[in-house]
PDB file of C-alpha atoms in Angstrom:
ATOM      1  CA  UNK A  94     -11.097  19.289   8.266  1.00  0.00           C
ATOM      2  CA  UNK A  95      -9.345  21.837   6.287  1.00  0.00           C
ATOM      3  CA  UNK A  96      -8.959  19.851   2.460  1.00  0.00           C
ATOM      4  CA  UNK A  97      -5.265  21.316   2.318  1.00  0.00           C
ATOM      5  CA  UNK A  98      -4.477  19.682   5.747  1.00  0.00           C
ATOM      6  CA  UNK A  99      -5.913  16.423   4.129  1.00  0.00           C
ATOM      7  CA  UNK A 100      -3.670  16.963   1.228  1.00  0.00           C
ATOM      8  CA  UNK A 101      -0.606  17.356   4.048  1.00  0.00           C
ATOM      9  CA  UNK A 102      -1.191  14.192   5.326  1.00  0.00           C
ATOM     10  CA  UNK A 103      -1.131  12.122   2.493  1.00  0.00           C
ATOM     11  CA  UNK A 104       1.986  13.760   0.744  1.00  0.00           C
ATOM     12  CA  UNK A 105       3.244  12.745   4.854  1.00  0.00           C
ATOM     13  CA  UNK A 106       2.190   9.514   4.486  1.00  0.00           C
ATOM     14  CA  UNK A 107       3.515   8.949   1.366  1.00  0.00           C
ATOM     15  CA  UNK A 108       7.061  10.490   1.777  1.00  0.00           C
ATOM     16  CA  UNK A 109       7.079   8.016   5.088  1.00  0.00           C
ATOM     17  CA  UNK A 110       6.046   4.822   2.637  1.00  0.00           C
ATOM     18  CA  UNK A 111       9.315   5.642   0.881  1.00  0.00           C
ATOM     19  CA  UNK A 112      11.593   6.625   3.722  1.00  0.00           C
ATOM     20  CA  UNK A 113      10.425   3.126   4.918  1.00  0.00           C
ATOM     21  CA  UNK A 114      11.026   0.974   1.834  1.00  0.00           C
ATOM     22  CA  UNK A 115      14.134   2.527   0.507  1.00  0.00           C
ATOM     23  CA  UNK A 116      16.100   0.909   3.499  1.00  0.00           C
ATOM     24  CA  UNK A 117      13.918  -1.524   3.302  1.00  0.00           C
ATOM     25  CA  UNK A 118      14.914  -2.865  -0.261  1.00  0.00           C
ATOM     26  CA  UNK A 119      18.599  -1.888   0.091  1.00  0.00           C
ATOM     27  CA  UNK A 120      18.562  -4.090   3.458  1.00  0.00           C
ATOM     28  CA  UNK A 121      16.686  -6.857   0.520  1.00  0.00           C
ATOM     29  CA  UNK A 122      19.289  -6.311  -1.998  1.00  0.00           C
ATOM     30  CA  UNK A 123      22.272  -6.559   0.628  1.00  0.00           C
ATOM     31  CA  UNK A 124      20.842  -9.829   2.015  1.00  0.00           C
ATOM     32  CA  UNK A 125      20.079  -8.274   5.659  1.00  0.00           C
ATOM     33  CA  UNK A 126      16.576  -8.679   5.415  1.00  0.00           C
ATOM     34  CA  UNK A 127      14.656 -11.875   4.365  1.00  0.00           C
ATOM     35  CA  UNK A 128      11.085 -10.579   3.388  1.00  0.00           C
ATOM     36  CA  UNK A 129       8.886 -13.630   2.631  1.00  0.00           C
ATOM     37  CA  UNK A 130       7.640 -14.388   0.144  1.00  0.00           C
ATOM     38  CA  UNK A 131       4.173 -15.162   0.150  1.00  0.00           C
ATOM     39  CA  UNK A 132       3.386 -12.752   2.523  1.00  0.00           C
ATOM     40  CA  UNK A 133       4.513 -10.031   0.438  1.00  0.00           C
ATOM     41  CA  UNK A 134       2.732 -11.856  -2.730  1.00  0.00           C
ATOM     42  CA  UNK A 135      -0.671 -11.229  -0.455  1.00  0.00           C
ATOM     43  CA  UNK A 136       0.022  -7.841   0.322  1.00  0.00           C
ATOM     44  CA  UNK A 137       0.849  -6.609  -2.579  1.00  0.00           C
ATOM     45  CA  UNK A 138      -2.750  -8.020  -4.523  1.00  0.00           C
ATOM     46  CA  UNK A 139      -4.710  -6.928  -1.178  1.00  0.00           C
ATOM     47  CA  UNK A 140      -3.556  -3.226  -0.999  1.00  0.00           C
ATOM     48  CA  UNK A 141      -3.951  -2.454  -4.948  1.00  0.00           C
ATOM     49  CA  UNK A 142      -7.153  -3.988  -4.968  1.00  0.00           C
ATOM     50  CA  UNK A 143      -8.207  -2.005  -1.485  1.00  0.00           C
ATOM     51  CA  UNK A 144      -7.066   1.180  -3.019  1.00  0.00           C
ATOM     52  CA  UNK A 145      -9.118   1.086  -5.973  1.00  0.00           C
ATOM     53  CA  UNK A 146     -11.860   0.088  -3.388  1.00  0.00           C
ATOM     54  CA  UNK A 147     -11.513   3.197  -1.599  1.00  0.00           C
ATOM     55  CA  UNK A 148     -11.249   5.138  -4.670  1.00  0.00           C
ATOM     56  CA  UNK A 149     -14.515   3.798  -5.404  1.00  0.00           C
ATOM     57  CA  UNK A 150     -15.872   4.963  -1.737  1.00  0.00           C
ATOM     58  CA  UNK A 151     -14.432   8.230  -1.971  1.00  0.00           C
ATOM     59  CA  UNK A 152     -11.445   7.642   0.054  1.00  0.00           C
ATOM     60  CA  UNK A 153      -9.716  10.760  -2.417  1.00  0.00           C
ATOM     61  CA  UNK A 154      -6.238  11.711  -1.263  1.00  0.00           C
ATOM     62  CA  UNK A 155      -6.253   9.502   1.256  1.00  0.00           C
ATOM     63  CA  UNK A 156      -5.830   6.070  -0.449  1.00  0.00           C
ATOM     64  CA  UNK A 157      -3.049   7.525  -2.685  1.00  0.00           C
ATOM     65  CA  UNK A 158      -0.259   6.342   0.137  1.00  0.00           C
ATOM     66  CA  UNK A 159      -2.462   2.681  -0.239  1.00  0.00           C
ATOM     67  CA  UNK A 160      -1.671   2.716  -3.992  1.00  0.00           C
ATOM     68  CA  UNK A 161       1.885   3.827  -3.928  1.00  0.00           C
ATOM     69  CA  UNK A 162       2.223   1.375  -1.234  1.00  0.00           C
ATOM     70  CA  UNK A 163       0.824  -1.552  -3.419  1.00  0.00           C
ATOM     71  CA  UNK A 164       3.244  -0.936  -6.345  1.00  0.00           C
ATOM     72  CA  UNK A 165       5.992  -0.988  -3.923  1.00  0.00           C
ATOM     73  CA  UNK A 166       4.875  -3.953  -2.159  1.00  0.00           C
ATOM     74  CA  UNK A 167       4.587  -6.134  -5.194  1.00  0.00           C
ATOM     75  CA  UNK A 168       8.122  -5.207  -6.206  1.00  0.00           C
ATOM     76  CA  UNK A 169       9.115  -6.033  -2.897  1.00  0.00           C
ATOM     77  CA  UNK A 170       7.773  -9.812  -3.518  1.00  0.00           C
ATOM     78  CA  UNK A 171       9.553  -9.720  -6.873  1.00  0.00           C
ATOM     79  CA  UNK A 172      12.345  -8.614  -5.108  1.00  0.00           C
ATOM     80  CA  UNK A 173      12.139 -11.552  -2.496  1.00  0.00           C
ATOM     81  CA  UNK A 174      11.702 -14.420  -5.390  1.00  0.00           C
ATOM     82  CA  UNK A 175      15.315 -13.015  -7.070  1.00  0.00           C
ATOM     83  CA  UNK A 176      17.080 -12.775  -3.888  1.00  0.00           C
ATOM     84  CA  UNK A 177      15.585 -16.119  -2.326  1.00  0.00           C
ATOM     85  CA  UNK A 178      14.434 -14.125   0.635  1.00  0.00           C
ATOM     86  CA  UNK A 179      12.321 -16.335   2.854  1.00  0.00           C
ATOM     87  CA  UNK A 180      10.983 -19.053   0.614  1.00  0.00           C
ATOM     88  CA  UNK A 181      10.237 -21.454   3.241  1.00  0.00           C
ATOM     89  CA  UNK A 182       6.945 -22.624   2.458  1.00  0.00           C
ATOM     90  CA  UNK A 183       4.726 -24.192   5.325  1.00  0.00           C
ATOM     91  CA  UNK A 184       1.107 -25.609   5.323  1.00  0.00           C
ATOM     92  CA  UNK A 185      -0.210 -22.529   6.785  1.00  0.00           C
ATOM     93  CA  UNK A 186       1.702 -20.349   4.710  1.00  0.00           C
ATOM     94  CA  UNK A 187      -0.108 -22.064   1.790  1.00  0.00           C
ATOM     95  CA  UNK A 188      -3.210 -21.469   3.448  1.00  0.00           C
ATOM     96  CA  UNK A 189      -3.156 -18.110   4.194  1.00  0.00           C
ATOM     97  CA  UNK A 190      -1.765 -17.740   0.084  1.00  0.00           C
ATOM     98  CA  UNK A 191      -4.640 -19.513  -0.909  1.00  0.00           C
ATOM     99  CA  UNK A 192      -6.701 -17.479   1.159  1.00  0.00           C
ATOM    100  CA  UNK A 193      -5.856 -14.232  -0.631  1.00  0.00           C
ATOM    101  CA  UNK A 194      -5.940 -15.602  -4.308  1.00  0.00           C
ATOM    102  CA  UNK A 195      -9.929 -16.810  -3.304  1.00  0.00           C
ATOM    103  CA  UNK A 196     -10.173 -13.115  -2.078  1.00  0.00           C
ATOM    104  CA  UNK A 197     -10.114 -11.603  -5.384  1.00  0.00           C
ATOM    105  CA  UNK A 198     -13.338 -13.489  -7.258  1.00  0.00           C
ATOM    106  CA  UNK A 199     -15.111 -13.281  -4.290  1.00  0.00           C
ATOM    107  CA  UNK A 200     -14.370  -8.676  -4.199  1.00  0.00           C
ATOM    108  CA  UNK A 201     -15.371  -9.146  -7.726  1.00  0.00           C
ATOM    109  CA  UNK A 202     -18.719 -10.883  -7.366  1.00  0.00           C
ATOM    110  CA  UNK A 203     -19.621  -8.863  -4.890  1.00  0.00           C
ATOM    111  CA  UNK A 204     -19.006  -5.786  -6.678  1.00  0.00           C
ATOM    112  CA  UNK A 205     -19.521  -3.831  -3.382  1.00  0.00           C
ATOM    113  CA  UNK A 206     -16.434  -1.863  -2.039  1.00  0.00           C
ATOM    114  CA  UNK A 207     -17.112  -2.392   1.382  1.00  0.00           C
ATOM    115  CA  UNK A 208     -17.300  -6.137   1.492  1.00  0.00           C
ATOM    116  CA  UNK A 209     -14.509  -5.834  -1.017  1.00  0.00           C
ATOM    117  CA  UNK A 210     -12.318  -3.777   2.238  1.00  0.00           C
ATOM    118  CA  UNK A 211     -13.968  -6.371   4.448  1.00  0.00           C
ATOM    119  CA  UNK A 212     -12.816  -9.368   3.171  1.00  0.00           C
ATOM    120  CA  UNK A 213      -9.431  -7.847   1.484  1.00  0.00           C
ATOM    121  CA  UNK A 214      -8.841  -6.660   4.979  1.00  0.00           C
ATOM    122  CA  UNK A 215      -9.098 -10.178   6.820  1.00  0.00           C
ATOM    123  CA  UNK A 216      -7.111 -11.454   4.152  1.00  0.00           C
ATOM    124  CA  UNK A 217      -4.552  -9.306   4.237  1.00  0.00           C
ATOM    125  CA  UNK A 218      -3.839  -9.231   7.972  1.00  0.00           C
ATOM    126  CA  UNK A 219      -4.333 -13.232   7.431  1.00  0.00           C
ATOM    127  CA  UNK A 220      -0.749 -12.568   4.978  1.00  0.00           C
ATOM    128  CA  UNK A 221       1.325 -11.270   8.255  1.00  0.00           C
ATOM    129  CA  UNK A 222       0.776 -14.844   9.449  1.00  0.00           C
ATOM    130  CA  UNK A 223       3.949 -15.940   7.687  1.00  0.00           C
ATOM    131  CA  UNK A 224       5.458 -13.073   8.727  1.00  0.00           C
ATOM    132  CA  UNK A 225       4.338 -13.233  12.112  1.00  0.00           C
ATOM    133  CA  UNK A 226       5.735 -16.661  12.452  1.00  0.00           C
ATOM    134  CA  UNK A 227       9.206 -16.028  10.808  1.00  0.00           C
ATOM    135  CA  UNK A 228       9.551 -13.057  13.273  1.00  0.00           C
ATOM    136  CA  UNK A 229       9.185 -15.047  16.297  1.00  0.00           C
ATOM    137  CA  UNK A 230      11.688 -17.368  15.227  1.00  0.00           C
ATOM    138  CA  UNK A 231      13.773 -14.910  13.345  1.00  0.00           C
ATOM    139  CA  UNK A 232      13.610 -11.501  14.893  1.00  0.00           C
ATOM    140  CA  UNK A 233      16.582 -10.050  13.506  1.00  0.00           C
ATOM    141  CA  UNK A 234      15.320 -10.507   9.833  1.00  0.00           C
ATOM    142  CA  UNK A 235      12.942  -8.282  10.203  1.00  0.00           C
ATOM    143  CA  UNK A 236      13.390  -4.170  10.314  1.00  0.00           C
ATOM    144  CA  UNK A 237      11.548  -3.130  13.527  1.00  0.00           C
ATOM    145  CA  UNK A 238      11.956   0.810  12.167  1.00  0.00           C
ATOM    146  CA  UNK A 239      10.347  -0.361   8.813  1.00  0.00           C
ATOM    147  CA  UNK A 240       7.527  -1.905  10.499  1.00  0.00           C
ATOM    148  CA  UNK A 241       6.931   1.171  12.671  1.00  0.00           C
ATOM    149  CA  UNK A 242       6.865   3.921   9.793  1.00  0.00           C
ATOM    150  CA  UNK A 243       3.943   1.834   8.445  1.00  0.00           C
ATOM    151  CA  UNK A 244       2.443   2.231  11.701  1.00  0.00           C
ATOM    152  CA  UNK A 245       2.898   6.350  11.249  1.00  0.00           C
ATOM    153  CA  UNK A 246       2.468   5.951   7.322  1.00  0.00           C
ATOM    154  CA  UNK A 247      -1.390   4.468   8.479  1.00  0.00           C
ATOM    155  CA  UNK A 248      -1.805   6.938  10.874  1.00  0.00           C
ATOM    156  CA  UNK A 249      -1.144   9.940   8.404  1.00  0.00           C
ATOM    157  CA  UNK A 250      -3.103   7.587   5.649  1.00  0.00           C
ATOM    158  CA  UNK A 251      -6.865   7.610   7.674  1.00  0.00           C
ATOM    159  CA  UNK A 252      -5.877  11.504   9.125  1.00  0.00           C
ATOM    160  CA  UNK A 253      -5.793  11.765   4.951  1.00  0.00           C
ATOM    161  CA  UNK A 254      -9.364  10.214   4.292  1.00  0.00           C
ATOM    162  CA  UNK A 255     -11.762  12.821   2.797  1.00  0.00           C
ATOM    163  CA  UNK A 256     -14.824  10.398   3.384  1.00  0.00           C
ATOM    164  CA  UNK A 257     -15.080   8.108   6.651  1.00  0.00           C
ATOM    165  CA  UNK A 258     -16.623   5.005   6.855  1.00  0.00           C
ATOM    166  CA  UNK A 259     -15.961   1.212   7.216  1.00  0.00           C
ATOM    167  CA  UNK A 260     -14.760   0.898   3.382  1.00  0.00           C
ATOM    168  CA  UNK A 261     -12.010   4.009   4.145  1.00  0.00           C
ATOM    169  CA  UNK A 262     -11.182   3.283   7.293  1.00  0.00           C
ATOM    170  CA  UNK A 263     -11.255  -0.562   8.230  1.00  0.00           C
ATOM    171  CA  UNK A 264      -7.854  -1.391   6.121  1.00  0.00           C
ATOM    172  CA  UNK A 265      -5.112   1.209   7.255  1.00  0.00           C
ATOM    173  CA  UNK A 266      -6.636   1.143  10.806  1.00  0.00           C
ATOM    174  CA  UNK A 267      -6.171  -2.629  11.051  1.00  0.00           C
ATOM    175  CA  UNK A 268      -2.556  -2.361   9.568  1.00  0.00           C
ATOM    176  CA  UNK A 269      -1.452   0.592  12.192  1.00  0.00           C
ATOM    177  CA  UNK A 270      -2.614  -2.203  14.950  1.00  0.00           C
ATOM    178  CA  UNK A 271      -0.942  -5.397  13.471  1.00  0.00           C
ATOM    179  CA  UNK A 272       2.560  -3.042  12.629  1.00  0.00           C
ATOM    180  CA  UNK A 273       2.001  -1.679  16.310  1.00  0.00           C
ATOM    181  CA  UNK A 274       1.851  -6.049  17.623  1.00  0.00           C
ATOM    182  CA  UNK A 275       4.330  -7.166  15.331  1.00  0.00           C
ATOM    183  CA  UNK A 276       7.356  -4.108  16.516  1.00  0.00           C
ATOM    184  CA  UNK A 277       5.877  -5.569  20.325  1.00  0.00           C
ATOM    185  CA  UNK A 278       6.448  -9.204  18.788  1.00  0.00           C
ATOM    186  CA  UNK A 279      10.301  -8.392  17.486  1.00  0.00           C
ATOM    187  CA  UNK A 280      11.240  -6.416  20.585  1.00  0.00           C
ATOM    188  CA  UNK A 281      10.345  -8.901  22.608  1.00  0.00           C
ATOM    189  CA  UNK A 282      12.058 -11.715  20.796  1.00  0.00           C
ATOM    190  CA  UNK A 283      15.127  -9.709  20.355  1.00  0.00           C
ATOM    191  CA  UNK A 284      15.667  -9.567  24.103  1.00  0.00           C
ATOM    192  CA  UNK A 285      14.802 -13.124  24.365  1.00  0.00           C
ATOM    193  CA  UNK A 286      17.219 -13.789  21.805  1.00  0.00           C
ATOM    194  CA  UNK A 287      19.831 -11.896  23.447  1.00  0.00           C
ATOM    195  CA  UNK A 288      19.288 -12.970  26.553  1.00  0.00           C
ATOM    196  CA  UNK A 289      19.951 -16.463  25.362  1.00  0.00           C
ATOM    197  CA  UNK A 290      23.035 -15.881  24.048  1.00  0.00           C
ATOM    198  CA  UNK A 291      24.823 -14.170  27.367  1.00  0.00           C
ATOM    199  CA  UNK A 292      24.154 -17.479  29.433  1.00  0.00           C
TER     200      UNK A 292
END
């Protein structure tokens, strides 16, 4: 593929990662949206540490929406501590934190990117857990339009890959099909939700 077209999808994907978090954060800073907590804790450490993983594999332009998206994400946890976002803190929730924080001696032992993408990987789709959960009991806290420009951002993130293989691919490709399940998840609740209330 053409390297300018490569180029053209990661400036795409990375213009989408911030048409999706600006809304995203005012929604934050208004009090609409509830992120929580610990799953934005485990995103944030998973994606930075991924994208200097796929830097390392030769990912090129195509991890640059990854980083961006890591910077963001971790001041989207910050953002959830000061505004008391979802703090509710269950067993699992602990588990799953846990999980992640084990995650990052283990990538560093290893000193191989694409165990380091493996196990990032599992670990970070093990952080929409908390999310998962608070959706399905909460589906109005959650921006169903946010969640589906990550599923584009992903898309235009591995059409942006200058080298394929398990380390570039495996982590955006497994986000596009959780964000895919999880805007499923929310519609679905909604109408259960609504459908509640008019009896």
């Amino acid at each position: 593929m053409d390297p300018r077209l490569k180029l053209i999808f990661s400036g795409l994907a990375i213009v989408i990662t911030f048409m999706a978090f600006i809304p995203y954060i005012r929604g934050i800073l208004q009090g609409r949206i509830k992120p929580h907590l610990f799953s934005w804790l485990i995103w944030g450490m998973t994606t930075l540490i991924v994208f200097f993983a796929q830097l390392d594999a030769d990912g090129g332009t195509g991890a640059w929406p990854i980083g961006v998206s890591g910077v963001i994400t971790v001041y989207i946890a910050f953002l959830s501590y000061v505004k008391r976002g979802d703090i509710s803190i269950t067993r699992l929730d602990r588990l799953f934190f846990s999980a992640a924080l084990l995650s990052i001696p283990c990538w560093y032992f290893t000193s191989n990117p694409m165990w380091a993408v493996i196990l990032l990987t599992t670990i970070d789709l093990l952080g929409f857990g908390p999310t998962i959960r608070k959706a399905y009991d909460h589906p109005y806290e959650e921006s169903l339009l946010f969640i589906f420009m990550f599923f584009l951002r992903n898309t235009f993130a591995l059409l942006a890959l200058e080298s394929y293989s398990l380390t570039t691919v495996l982590f955006p490709l497994s986000i596009c099909v959780v964000c895919l399940f999880l805007c499923t998840l929310i519609s679905y609740r909604r109408r259960v939700v609504v459908a509640e209330q008019t009896r």
